[in-house]
PDB file of C-alpha atoms in Angstrom:
ATOM      1  CA  MET A 298    -165.520 -13.677  -6.355  1.00 51.00           C
ATOM      2  CA  GLY A 299    -168.841 -13.422  -8.381  1.00 62.00           C
ATOM      3  CA  GLU A 300    -172.382 -12.456  -7.184  1.00 74.00           C
ATOM      4  CA  ARG A 301    -174.333 -15.351  -6.044  1.00 90.00           C
ATOM      5  CA  ILE A 302    -177.325 -15.916  -8.399  1.00 90.00           C
ATOM      6  CA  LEU A 303    -180.655 -16.932  -6.524  1.00 91.00           C
ATOM      7  CA  PHE A 304    -183.063 -16.471  -9.385  1.00 95.00           C
ATOM      8  CA  VAL A 305    -182.765 -16.079 -13.209  1.00 96.00           C
ATOM      9  CA  GLU A 306    -185.330 -13.901 -14.959  1.00 96.00           C
ATOM     10  CA  HIS A 307    -186.076 -14.773 -18.660  1.00 97.00           C
ATOM     11  CA  ARG A 308    -188.506 -12.077 -19.421  1.00 98.00           C
ATOM     12  CA  LYS A 309    -187.749  -8.855 -21.126  1.00 98.00           C
ATOM     13  CA  VAL A 310    -187.025  -6.192 -18.268  1.00 98.00           C
ATOM     14  CA  CYS A 311    -186.455  -2.534 -18.477  1.00 98.00           C
ATOM     15  CA  LEU A 312    -184.347  -1.202 -15.498  1.00 98.00           C
ATOM     16  CA  THR A 313    -184.707   2.603 -15.155  1.00 98.00           C
ATOM     17  CA  TYR A 314    -183.143   4.833 -12.540  1.00 97.00           C
ATOM     18  CA  SER A 315    -181.332   8.037 -11.903  1.00 95.00           C
ATOM     19  CA  ALA A 316    -177.618   7.950 -11.145  1.00 89.00           C
ATOM     20  CA  GLY A 317    -176.335   7.961  -7.668  1.00 87.00           C
ATOM     21  CA  GLY A 318    -178.534   6.639  -4.724  1.00 91.00           C
ATOM     22  CA  HIS A 319    -181.251   5.456  -6.979  1.00 94.00           C
ATOM     23  CA  PHE A 320    -178.883   3.346  -8.980  1.00 95.00           C
ATOM     24  CA  THR A 321    -177.240   1.990  -5.881  1.00 93.00           C
ATOM     25  CA  GLU A 322    -180.808   1.027  -4.357  1.00 95.00           C
ATOM     26  CA  LEU A 323    -181.741  -0.712  -7.564  1.00 96.00           C
ATOM     27  CA  ASN A 324    -178.536  -2.711  -7.450  1.00 94.00           C
ATOM     28  CA  LYS A 325    -179.044  -3.737  -3.920  1.00 94.00           C
ATOM     29  CA  ALA A 326    -182.769  -4.683  -4.538  1.00 95.00           C
ATOM     30  CA  LEU A 327    -181.939  -6.789  -7.475  1.00 96.00           C
ATOM     31  CA  ALA A 328    -178.777  -8.508  -5.882  1.00 94.00           C
ATOM     32  CA  GLY A 329    -179.086 -12.222  -6.700  1.00 95.00           C
ATOM     33  CA  ILE A 330    -181.285 -11.866  -9.683  1.00 96.00           C
ATOM     34  CA  HIS A 331    -179.672 -12.475 -13.064  1.00 96.00           C
ATOM     35  CA  PHE A 332    -181.552 -11.077 -16.001  1.00 97.00           C
ATOM     36  CA  THR A 333    -181.075 -12.742 -19.387  1.00 97.00           C
ATOM     37  CA  ARG A 334    -182.873 -10.000 -21.303  1.00 98.00           C
ATOM     38  CA  ALA A 335    -182.631  -6.652 -19.582  1.00 98.00           C
ATOM     39  CA  TYR A 336    -181.853  -3.154 -20.677  1.00 98.00           C
ATOM     40  CA  HIS A 337    -181.135  -0.071 -18.766  1.00 97.00           C
ATOM     41  CA  VAL A 338    -182.668   3.582 -19.264  1.00 98.00           C
ATOM     42  CA  SER A 339    -181.069   6.648 -17.392  1.00 97.00           C
ATOM     43  CA  PHE A 340    -179.685   9.871 -18.287  1.00 95.00           C
ATOM     44  CA  LYS A 341    -175.961  10.406 -19.363  1.00 91.00           C
ATOM     45  CA  THR A 342    -173.510  11.006 -16.724  1.00 86.00           C
ATOM     46  CA  ASP A 343    -170.051  10.275 -16.127  1.00 79.00           C
ATOM     47  CA  ARG A 344    -171.013   7.304 -14.004  1.00 75.00           C
ATOM     48  CA  PHE A 345    -172.515   5.423 -16.871  1.00 70.00           C
ATOM     49  CA  ASN A 346    -170.072   4.623 -19.712  1.00 63.00           C
ATOM     50  CA  GLU A 347    -171.573   3.273 -23.105  1.00 57.00           C
ATOM     51  CA  GLY A 348    -170.684  -0.351 -23.616  1.00 56.00           C
ATOM     52  CA  GLY A 349    -169.451  -2.566 -20.920  1.00 65.00           C
ATOM     53  CA  GLY A 350    -171.843  -5.394 -22.046  1.00 78.00           C
ATOM     54  CA  VAL A 351    -174.764  -3.665 -20.689  1.00 89.00           C
ATOM     55  CA  LEU A 352    -177.516  -2.461 -23.082  1.00 94.00           C
ATOM     56  CA  ARG A 353    -177.961   1.063 -21.819  1.00 95.00           C
ATOM     57  CA  TYR A 354    -180.194   3.977 -23.325  1.00 96.00           C
ATOM     58  CA  PHE A 355    -179.685   7.515 -22.459  1.00 97.00           C
ATOM     59  CA  VAL A 356    -182.758   9.857 -22.370  1.00 97.00           C
ATOM     60  CA  THR A 357    -183.039  13.534 -21.521  1.00 97.00           C
ATOM     61  CA  HIS A 358    -183.027  14.424 -17.831  1.00 96.00           C
ATOM     62  CA  PRO A 359    -186.255  16.438 -17.376  1.00 95.00           C
ATOM     63  CA  ARG A 360    -185.045  18.611 -14.454  1.00 92.00           C
ATOM     64  CA  LYS A 361    -188.661  19.731 -13.820  1.00 89.00           C
ATOM     65  CA  CYS A 362    -188.822  21.476 -17.270  1.00 95.00           C
ATOM     66  CA  ILE A 363    -191.850  20.493 -19.434  1.00 96.00           C
ATOM     67  CA  LEU A 364    -189.939  20.659 -22.770  1.00 97.00           C
ATOM     68  CA  ARG A 365    -187.253  18.393 -21.471  1.00 97.00           C
ATOM     69  CA  THR A 366    -189.961  16.105 -20.159  1.00 97.00           C
ATOM     70  CA  LEU A 367    -191.764  15.922 -23.498  1.00 98.00           C
ATOM     71  CA  VAL A 368    -188.331  15.165 -25.186  1.00 98.00           C
ATOM     72  CA  ASN A 369    -187.851  12.423 -22.517  1.00 98.00           C
ATOM     73  CA  ALA A 370    -191.232  10.986 -23.196  1.00 98.00           C
ATOM     74  CA  TRP A 371    -190.568  10.828 -27.029  1.00 98.00           C
ATOM     75  CA  GLN A 372    -187.321   9.098 -26.324  1.00 98.00           C
ATOM     76  CA  SER A 373    -188.936   6.687 -23.865  1.00 98.00           C
ATOM     77  CA  TRP A 374    -191.636   5.765 -26.238  1.00 98.00           C
ATOM     78  CA  THR A 375    -189.216   5.139 -28.991  1.00 98.00           C
ATOM     79  CA  ILE A 376    -187.210   2.824 -26.657  1.00 98.00           C
ATOM     80  CA  LEU A 377    -190.372   1.003 -25.410  1.00 98.00           C
ATOM     81  CA  LEU A 378    -191.435   0.534 -29.025  1.00 98.00           C
ATOM     82  CA  LYS A 379    -188.112  -1.046 -30.026  1.00 98.00           C
ATOM     83  CA  GLU A 380    -187.549  -3.155 -26.784  1.00 98.00           C
ATOM     84  CA  ARG A 381    -191.090  -4.153 -25.882  1.00 98.00           C
ATOM     85  CA  PRO A 382    -190.272  -4.939 -22.186  1.00 98.00           C
ATOM     86  CA  GLU A 383    -192.749  -7.186 -20.132  1.00 98.00           C
ATOM     87  CA  ILE A 384    -191.496  -5.732 -16.886  1.00 98.00           C
ATOM     88  CA  ILE A 385    -190.149  -2.284 -15.828  1.00 98.00           C
ATOM     89  CA  ILE A 386    -188.397  -1.973 -12.429  1.00 98.00           C
ATOM     90  CA  SER A 387    -187.487   1.460 -11.213  1.00 98.00           C
ATOM     91  CA  THR A 388    -186.165   3.217  -8.152  1.00 97.00           C
ATOM     92  CA  GLY A 389    -186.838   6.694  -9.562  1.00 96.00           C
ATOM     93  CA  ALA A 390    -186.377   9.545  -9.908  1.00 96.00           C
ATOM     94  CA  ASP A 391    -187.957  12.011 -12.604  1.00 95.00           C
ATOM     95  CA  VAL A 392    -186.080  10.430 -15.591  1.00 97.00           C
ATOM     96  CA  THR A 393    -188.043   7.367 -15.114  1.00 98.00           C
ATOM     97  CA  VAL A 394    -191.605   8.764 -15.121  1.00 98.00           C
ATOM     98  CA  PRO A 395    -192.207   8.699 -18.828  1.00 98.00           C
ATOM     99  CA  THR A 396    -190.927   5.166 -19.086  1.00 98.00           C
ATOM    100  CA  ILE A 397    -193.185   4.097 -16.400  1.00 98.00           C
ATOM    101  CA  VAL A 398    -196.365   5.771 -17.346  1.00 98.00           C
ATOM    102  CA  LEU A 399    -196.018   5.048 -21.257  1.00 98.00           C
ATOM    103  CA  GLY A 400    -194.911   1.509 -20.450  1.00 98.00           C
ATOM    104  CA  LYS A 401    -197.995   0.719 -18.295  1.00 98.00           C
ATOM    105  CA  LEU A 402    -200.670   2.731 -20.493  1.00 98.00           C
ATOM    106  CA  LEU A 403    -199.327   1.810 -24.155  1.00 97.00           C
ATOM    107  CA  PHE A 404    -197.420  -1.456 -23.550  1.00 97.00           C
ATOM    108  CA  ARG A 405    -199.217  -3.002 -20.616  1.00 98.00           C
ATOM    109  CA  CYS A 406    -195.891  -3.645 -18.969  1.00 98.00           C
ATOM    110  CA  LYS A 407    -195.822  -4.857 -15.309  1.00 98.00           C
ATOM    111  CA  VAL A 408    -194.390  -2.199 -13.230  1.00 98.00           C
ATOM    112  CA  ILE A 409    -192.233  -2.486 -10.008  1.00 98.00           C
ATOM    113  CA  PHE A 410    -191.456   0.807  -8.175  1.00 98.00           C
ATOM    114  CA  ILE A 411    -189.174   0.852  -5.206  1.00 98.00           C
ATOM    115  CA  GLU A 412    -189.688   4.244  -3.342  1.00 97.00           C
ATOM    116  CA  SER A 413    -186.320   5.816  -2.148  1.00 94.00           C
ATOM    117  CA  GLY A 414    -185.214   5.079   1.308  1.00 93.00           C
ATOM    118  CA  GLY A 415    -183.399   8.425   1.507  1.00 91.00           C
ATOM    119  CA  ASP A 416    -186.517  10.149   3.188  1.00 90.00           C
ATOM    120  CA  ILE A 417    -189.529   8.863   5.128  1.00 93.00           C
ATOM    121  CA  THR A 418    -191.896  11.292   3.274  1.00 95.00           C
ATOM    122  CA  PRO A 419    -193.048  10.334  -0.315  1.00 96.00           C
ATOM    123  CA  THR A 420    -191.090  11.450  -3.319  1.00 96.00           C
ATOM    124  CA  LEU A 421    -192.583  13.544  -6.269  1.00 95.00           C
ATOM    125  CA  THR A 422    -191.916  10.483  -8.514  1.00 96.00           C
ATOM    126  CA  GLY A 423    -193.548   8.057  -6.198  1.00 97.00           C
ATOM    127  CA  ARG A 424    -196.729  10.187  -5.918  1.00 97.00           C
ATOM    128  CA  MET A 425    -196.717  10.441  -9.641  1.00 97.00           C
ATOM    129  CA  VAL A 426    -196.207   6.640 -10.486  1.00 98.00           C
ATOM    130  CA  HIS A 427    -197.772   4.851  -7.730  1.00 98.00           C
ATOM    131  CA  ARG A 428    -201.200   4.386  -9.449  1.00 97.00           C
ATOM    132  CA  PHE A 429    -199.459   2.977 -12.481  1.00 98.00           C
ATOM    133  CA  CYS A 430    -197.618   0.294 -10.449  1.00 98.00           C
ATOM    134  CA  ASP A 431    -198.439  -3.341 -10.052  1.00 98.00           C
ATOM    135  CA  LEU A 432    -196.031  -3.540  -7.078  1.00 98.00           C
ATOM    136  CA  PHE A 433    -195.014  -0.644  -5.033  1.00 98.00           C
ATOM    137  CA  ILE A 434    -192.207  -1.104  -2.438  1.00 98.00           C
ATOM    138  CA  VAL A 435    -191.502   1.188   0.379  1.00 97.00           C
ATOM    139  CA  GLN A 436    -188.550   1.084   2.667  1.00 96.00           C
ATOM    140  CA  TRP A 437    -189.932   2.896   5.789  1.00 95.00           C
ATOM    141  CA  PRO A 438    -193.084   1.917   7.797  1.00 95.00           C
ATOM    142  CA  GLU A 439    -193.844   5.663   7.870  1.00 95.00           C
ATOM    143  CA  GLN A 440    -194.268   5.512   4.152  1.00 96.00           C
ATOM    144  CA  LYS A 441    -197.282   3.212   4.183  1.00 96.00           C
ATOM    145  CA  GLN A 442    -199.447   5.887   5.435  1.00 96.00           C
ATOM    146  CA  PHE A 443    -198.883   7.503   1.988  1.00 96.00           C
ATOM    147  CA  TYR A 444    -199.208   4.320  -0.020  1.00 96.00           C
ATOM    148  CA  PRO A 445    -201.550   1.979   1.805  1.00 91.00           C
ATOM    149  CA  LYS A 446    -201.276  -0.675  -0.751  1.00 95.00           C
ATOM    150  CA  ALA A 447    -197.394  -0.798  -0.781  1.00 97.00           C
ATOM    151  CA  VAL A 448    -195.408  -3.574   0.467  1.00 97.00           C
ATOM    152  CA  LEU A 449    -192.815  -2.834   3.113  1.00 96.00           C
ATOM    153  CA  SER A 450    -189.243  -3.962   2.258  1.00 94.00           C
ATOM    154  CA  LYS A 451    -187.322  -6.150   4.753  1.00 89.00           C
ATOM    155  CA  GLY A 452    -184.750  -3.530   5.164  1.00 84.00           C
ATOM    156  CA  ILE A 453    -183.191  -0.166   3.847  1.00 86.00           C
ATOM    157  CA  LEU A 454    -181.422  -0.462   0.621  1.00 84.00           C
ATOM    158  CA  LEU A 455    -179.124   2.730   1.173  1.00 70.00           C
TER     159      LEU A 455
END
């Protein structure tokens, strides 16, 4: 039995995330939305296979290393230049920061970020990108004190 489609999005969308919980949260947040022109950006892991009908780009995982972050930024810029998304949707983590920042500053993308529900304290990624977001969603009421302009989700996505 297939997923029930509630909304179809025709604009070009970049979905960027880390593997594991961030990917799971994104899938739950976007359940019911069918994207006709979307692509994914993450880092290479056994969880993600190339192909499978999904346009997926793999970038270097920064791992809090400035050189790896610069490589990721270059890769993210080339992907943004090629794909030209109108919207970037992300759940983090660090692998997504260059795509979000460059997408907003250089390509004027609308940015939607969903802060992790794994902790009530702000994530490093959330603190870095919230000023670039058009919509910043938190999953815990306690997170609103750190992000006053954030929107509280109707439930936890974990």
